[in-house]
Coordinates of C-alpha atoms and ligand atoms in Angstrom, one line a residue:
X6 CA 0.0 0.0 0.0
X7 CA 2.9 2.4 0.9
X8 CA 4.5 1.6 -2.5
X9 CA 1.2 2.5 -4.3
X10 CA 0.8 5.7 -2.3
X11 CA 4.3 6.8 -3.2
X12 CA 3.8 6.0 -6.9
X13 CA 0.5 7.9 -6.9
X14 CA 2.0 10.9 -5.1
X15 CA 4.8 11.0 -7.6
X16 CA 2.5 10.8 -10.6
X17 CA 0.2 13.5 -9.2
X18 CA 3.1 15.7 -8.2
X19 CA 2.2 15.9 -4.6
X20 CA 4.3 15.1 -1.5
X21 CA 3.4 11.5 -0.3
X22 CA 2.5 12.8 3.2
X23 CA -0.2 15.0 1.6
X24 CA -2.1 12.1 0.1
X25 CA -5.4 11.4 1.9
X26 CA -5.4 8.2 3.9
X27 CA -9.1 8.0 4.6
X28 CA -11.5 9.2 1.9
X29 CA -15.2 9.6 2.5
X30 CA -17.7 10.2 -0.3
X31 CA -21.3 11.4 -0.3
X32 CA -22.3 9.8 -3.6
X33 CA -25.1 12.1 -4.8
X34 CA -26.8 12.9 -8.1
X35 CA -28.0 9.4 -9.3
X36 CA -31.5 10.7 -9.7
X37 CA -30.5 13.8 -11.7
X38 CA -28.2 11.7 -13.9
X39 CA -31.2 9.5 -14.8
X40 CA -33.6 12.4 -15.2
X41 CA -31.3 14.1 -17.7
X42 CA -31.3 11.0 -19.8
X43 CA -35.1 10.6 -19.6
X44 CA -34.5 7.3 -17.6
X45 CA -36.2 6.1 -14.4
X46 CA -34.3 7.0 -11.2
X47 CA -33.4 3.4 -10.5
X48 CA -31.3 3.4 -13.7
X49 CA -29.2 6.2 -12.1
X50 CA -28.8 4.1 -8.9
X51 CA -27.7 1.1 -11.0
X52 CA -25.1 3.1 -12.8
X53 CA -24.1 4.7 -9.4
X54 CA -23.4 1.2 -8.0
X55 CA -21.2 0.4 -11.0
X56 CA -19.3 3.7 -10.4
X57 CA -18.9 2.8 -6.7
X58 CA -17.3 -0.5 -7.5
X59 CA -15.0 1.0 -10.1
X60 CA -13.9 3.9 -7.7
X61 CA -13.3 1.5 -4.8
X62 CA -10.9 -0.5 -7.0
X63 CA -9.2 2.7 -8.2
X64 CA -8.7 3.6 -4.6
X65 CA -6.9 0.3 -4.0
X66 CA -4.6 1.2 -7.0
X67 CA -4.0 4.7 -5.6
X68 CA -2.9 3.4 -2.3
X69 CA -5.7 4.9 -0.2
X70 CA -6.1 3.1 3.2
X71 CA -9.8 3.5 3.8
X72 CA -12.8 4.6 1.8
X73 CA -16.2 5.3 3.3
X74 CA -19.1 5.6 0.9
X75 CA -22.5 7.0 1.9
X76 CA -24.9 4.6 0.3
X77 CA -28.3 5.1 2.1
X78 CA -29.2 7.5 4.9
X79 CA -31.9 7.0 7.5
X80 CA -33.6 10.0 5.9
X81 CA -33.7 8.2 2.6
X82 CA -36.6 6.1 4.0
X83 CA -38.8 9.1 3.1
X84 CA -38.5 8.3 -0.6
X85 CA -41.3 6.5 -2.5
X86 CA -41.5 2.8 -1.6
X87 CA -40.8 1.8 -5.3
X88 CA -37.5 3.7 -5.2
X89 CA -36.6 2.2 -1.8
X90 CA -37.4 -1.3 -3.1
X91 CA -35.2 -0.8 -6.2
X92 CA -32.3 0.5 -4.0
X93 CA -32.6 -2.5 -1.6
X94 CA -32.6 -4.9 -4.6
X95 CA -29.5 -3.2 -6.0
X96 CA -27.7 -3.3 -2.6
X97 CA -28.4 -7.0 -2.0
X98 CA -27.1 -8.0 -5.5
X99 CA -24.2 -5.5 -5.4
X100 CA -22.9 -6.6 -1.9
X101 CA -22.6 -10.2 -3.2
X102 CA -21.3 -9.4 -6.7
X103 CA -18.3 -7.4 -5.3
X104 CA -17.1 -10.2 -3.1
X105 CA -14.7 -11.7 -5.7
X106 CA -13.0 -8.4 -6.4
X107 CA -12.8 -7.5 -2.7
X108 CA -11.0 -10.9 -2.1
X109 CA -8.7 -10.5 -5.1
X110 CA -7.7 -7.0 -3.9
X111 CA -7.4 -7.9 -0.1
X112 CA -10.1 -5.4 0.8
X113 CA -11.9 -5.6 4.1
X114 CA -15.6 -4.6 4.0
X115 CA -17.3 -3.0 7.0
X116 CA -20.9 -1.8 7.4
X117 CA -21.7 1.5 9.1
X118 CA -25.2 2.0 10.3
X119 CA -28.2 0.3 11.8
X120 CA -29.3 -3.2 10.9
X121 CA -32.9 -2.8 12.0
X122 CA -35.3 -1.9 9.3
X123 CA -33.3 -3.4 6.4
X124 CA -34.7 -6.3 4.5
X125 CA -33.1 -9.7 5.3
X126 CA -31.6 -9.9 1.8
X127 CA -29.5 -6.8 2.6
X128 CA -28.6 -7.7 6.1
X129 CA -27.5 -11.2 5.1
X130 CA -25.4 -9.7 2.2
X131 CA -23.8 -7.1 4.6
X132 CA -23.0 -9.8 7.1
X133 CA -21.7 -12.3 4.5
X134 CA -19.5 -9.8 2.8
X135 CA -18.1 -8.5 6.2
X136 CA -17.4 -12.0 7.4
X137 CA -15.8 -13.2 4.1
X138 CA -13.4 -10.2 3.9
X139 CA -12.9 -9.9 7.7
X140 CA -9.3 -11.1 7.6
X141 CA -8.2 -9.1 4.6
X142 CA -5.4 -6.7 5.5
X143 CA -5.5 -4.2 2.6
X144 CA -7.8 -1.3 2.1
X145 CA -10.9 -0.9 4.2
X146 CA -14.1 -0.3 2.3
X147 CA -16.8 1.1 4.7
X148 CA -20.4 1.5 3.5
X149 CA -22.7 3.7 5.4
X150 CA -26.1 2.0 4.6
X151 CA -29.1 2.7 6.8
X152 CA -26.8 5.3 8.4
X153 CA -27.5 8.5 10.3
X154 CA -24.8 10.6 12.0
X155 CA -27.1 11.6 14.9
X156 CA -28.4 8.1 15.2
X157 CA -24.8 6.9 15.5
X158 CA -24.1 9.3 18.4
X159 CA -27.4 8.1 20.0
X160 CA -26.3 4.5 19.6
X161 CA -22.9 5.2 21.0
X162 CA -24.4 7.1 24.0
X163 CA -26.7 4.1 24.8
X164 CA -23.7 1.7 24.6
X165 CA -21.6 3.9 26.9
X166 CA -24.5 4.4 29.4
X167 CA -25.1 0.6 29.5
X168 CA -21.4 0.0 30.3
X169 CA -21.5 2.6 33.0
X170 CA -24.6 1.0 34.5
X171 CA -22.9 -2.4 34.4
X172 CA -19.9 -1.0 36.2
X173 CA -17.6 -1.6 33.3
X174 CA -16.8 2.0 32.8
X175 CA -16.5 5.1 35.0
X176 CA -18.1 8.4 34.1
X177 CA -14.7 10.1 34.5
X178 CA -13.2 7.8 31.8
X179 CA -15.6 9.0 29.1
X180 CA -13.4 11.2 26.9
X181 CA -13.2 11.8 23.1
X182 CA -11.4 8.5 22.5
X183 CA -14.0 6.6 24.4
X184 CA -16.8 8.2 22.3
X185 CA -14.9 7.4 19.1
X186 CA -14.5 3.8 20.3
X187 CA -18.3 3.4 20.6
X188 CA -19.1 4.7 17.1
X189 CA -19.8 2.5 14.1
X190 CA -16.4 3.6 12.8
X191 CA -14.4 2.4 15.8
X192 CA -10.9 1.5 14.7
X193 CA -11.0 3.7 11.6
X194 CA -9.1 7.0 11.3
X195 CA -11.2 10.1 10.8
X196 CA -11.6 11.0 7.1
X197 CA -9.0 13.4 5.7
X198 CA -11.0 14.3 2.6
X199 CA -14.7 14.4 2.2
X200 CA -16.0 14.5 -1.4
X201 CA -19.6 15.4 -2.3
X202 CA -20.8 15.0 -5.8
X203 CA -23.7 16.8 -7.6
X204 CA -22.9 20.2 -6.2
X205 CA -24.8 20.1 -2.9
X206 CA -23.2 22.1 -0.1
X207 CA -24.4 20.2 2.9
X208 CA -23.4 17.2 5.1
X209 CA -26.8 15.5 5.1
X210 CA -26.2 13.8 8.5
X211 CA -23.0 12.0 7.4
X212 CA -20.2 11.2 9.9
X213 CA -20.9 14.2 12.0
X214 CA -18.4 13.4 14.7
X215 CA -15.7 12.1 12.4
X216 CA -15.5 15.0 9.9
X217 CA -14.7 17.7 12.5
X218 CA -11.4 18.5 10.7
X219 CA -11.9 16.8 7.3
X220 CA -11.3 18.9 4.1
X221 CA -14.4 19.3 1.9
X222 CA -14.3 19.0 -1.9
X223 CA -17.5 19.5 -3.8
X224 CA -17.8 18.7 -7.5
X225 CA -20.7 19.3 -9.8
X226 CA -20.1 15.9 -11.5
X227 CA -23.1 13.6 -10.8
X228 CA -22.1 10.4 -9.0
X229 CA -22.6 8.0 -12.0
X230 CA -20.2 10.2 -14.0
X231 CA -17.5 10.3 -11.3
X232 CA -14.2 8.9 -12.5
X233 CA -10.6 8.5 -11.6
X234 CA -9.7 11.9 -13.2
X235 CA -12.2 13.7 -11.0
X236 CA -11.0 11.8 -7.9
X237 CA -7.4 12.8 -8.7
X238 CA -8.4 16.4 -9.1
X239 CA -9.8 16.3 -5.6
X240 CA -6.7 14.7 -4.2
X241 CA -4.5 17.4 -5.8
X242 CA -6.8 20.1 -4.4
X243 CA -6.5 18.3 -0.9
X244 CA -2.7 18.4 -1.1
X245 CA -2.8 22.1 -1.6
X246 CA -5.0 22.7 1.5
X247 CA -3.3 24.0 4.7
X248 CA -4.6 21.8 7.5
X249 CA -4.0 23.8 10.6
X250 CA -6.3 22.0 13.2
X251 CA -6.7 25.3 15.0
X252 CA -3.0 26.0 15.3
X253 CA -0.9 28.5 13.3
X254 CA 2.1 27.7 11.3
X255 CA 5.5 28.8 12.6
X256 CA 7.5 27.0 9.9
X257 CA 7.4 27.7 6.1
X258 CA 4.8 25.5 4.4
X259 CA 6.2 22.5 2.5
X260 CA 3.7 23.2 -0.2
X261 CA 5.8 25.9 -1.8
Ligands
IPE3 C1 -27.8 9.5 -4.3 O1 -28.4 10.0 -5.4 C2 -28.2 8.1 -3.9 C3 -29.0 8.0 -2.7 C4 -29.2 9.0 -1.9 C5 -29.6 6.8 -2.4 P1 -29.9 10.7 -5.3 O2 -30.9 9.7 -5.6 O3 -30.0 11.5 -4.1 O4 -29.8 11.7 -6.6 P2 -30.4 13.1 -6.7 O5 -29.9 13.9 -5.6 O6 -31.9 12.9 -6.7 O7 -30.0 13.6 -8.1
IPE4 C1 -27.2 12.0 0.9 O1 -27.9 12.3 -0.3 C2 -27.3 10.6 1.2 C3 -26.6 9.7 0.3 C4 -25.8 10.0 -0.6 C5 -26.8 8.3 0.6 P1 -29.4 12.8 -0.3 O2 -29.7 13.1 -1.7 O3 -30.2 11.9 0.4 O4 -29.2 14.2 0.5 P2 -30.2 15.4 0.6 O5 -31.6 14.9 0.8 O6 -30.1 16.2 -0.8 O7 -29.7 16.3 1.7
MG5 MG1 -29.6 13.4 -3.6

């Protein structure tokens, strides 16, 4: 992975330490992509799933350590039932069809989100793909499916409260690390770069805790049209950002 990172950094002309390690993507614009072609919305979702698979594999080649994709939010249950059914059908097929390429590329799959409320075909596929790839040691592919950022904080709070009640945890020991360790993303680094497609300037309840210092990149490209060139443009823009984390720089920037 380090080798791939270095090769990518060299090709893009950025210092290797300014390559994002964890990339998060709000994959938006499937519906508009379909509408513009006079197609039903589910065609946009189908094409979006193909783009997601292609981009995940490109991320392996680029040497990115973790990729988190926003697939379906808790708020997306507000959509018409026919669209939800089409999405669930796509997910259950997709989560099985990617297994071979995940194994070939040593990718570990993790699910972020609630299990309750999803059809059994999707929960079985999530569990199966997670178990199959659980020992892989390469890139982590996290899918936020049936995910809400506030719900994640609620679920973490409940877990922590239960552990305090059982005497496993002291109130004084609850700190930021403790909260992080009870989120769905436990063990994953916070995203360095958050990309949103389809030109919306909002977070839509995604990874609220984890993106406190992530760099944002918004593109007007619709998700089904997103490609490696657009991803690399975002990575180059990221390398030019000055991440200060609240501090000020006392040394000359290495970015020239
Ligand atoms: C993103 O595309 C996919 C999901 C949220 C499931 P949209 O379906 O939101 O596409 P637009 O925003 O309507 O174009
Ligand atoms: C965000 O997209 C959710 C996903 C990409 C899964 P939405 O299309 O649901 O977001 P809003 O409704 O425009 O904020
Ligand atoms: Mg949308």
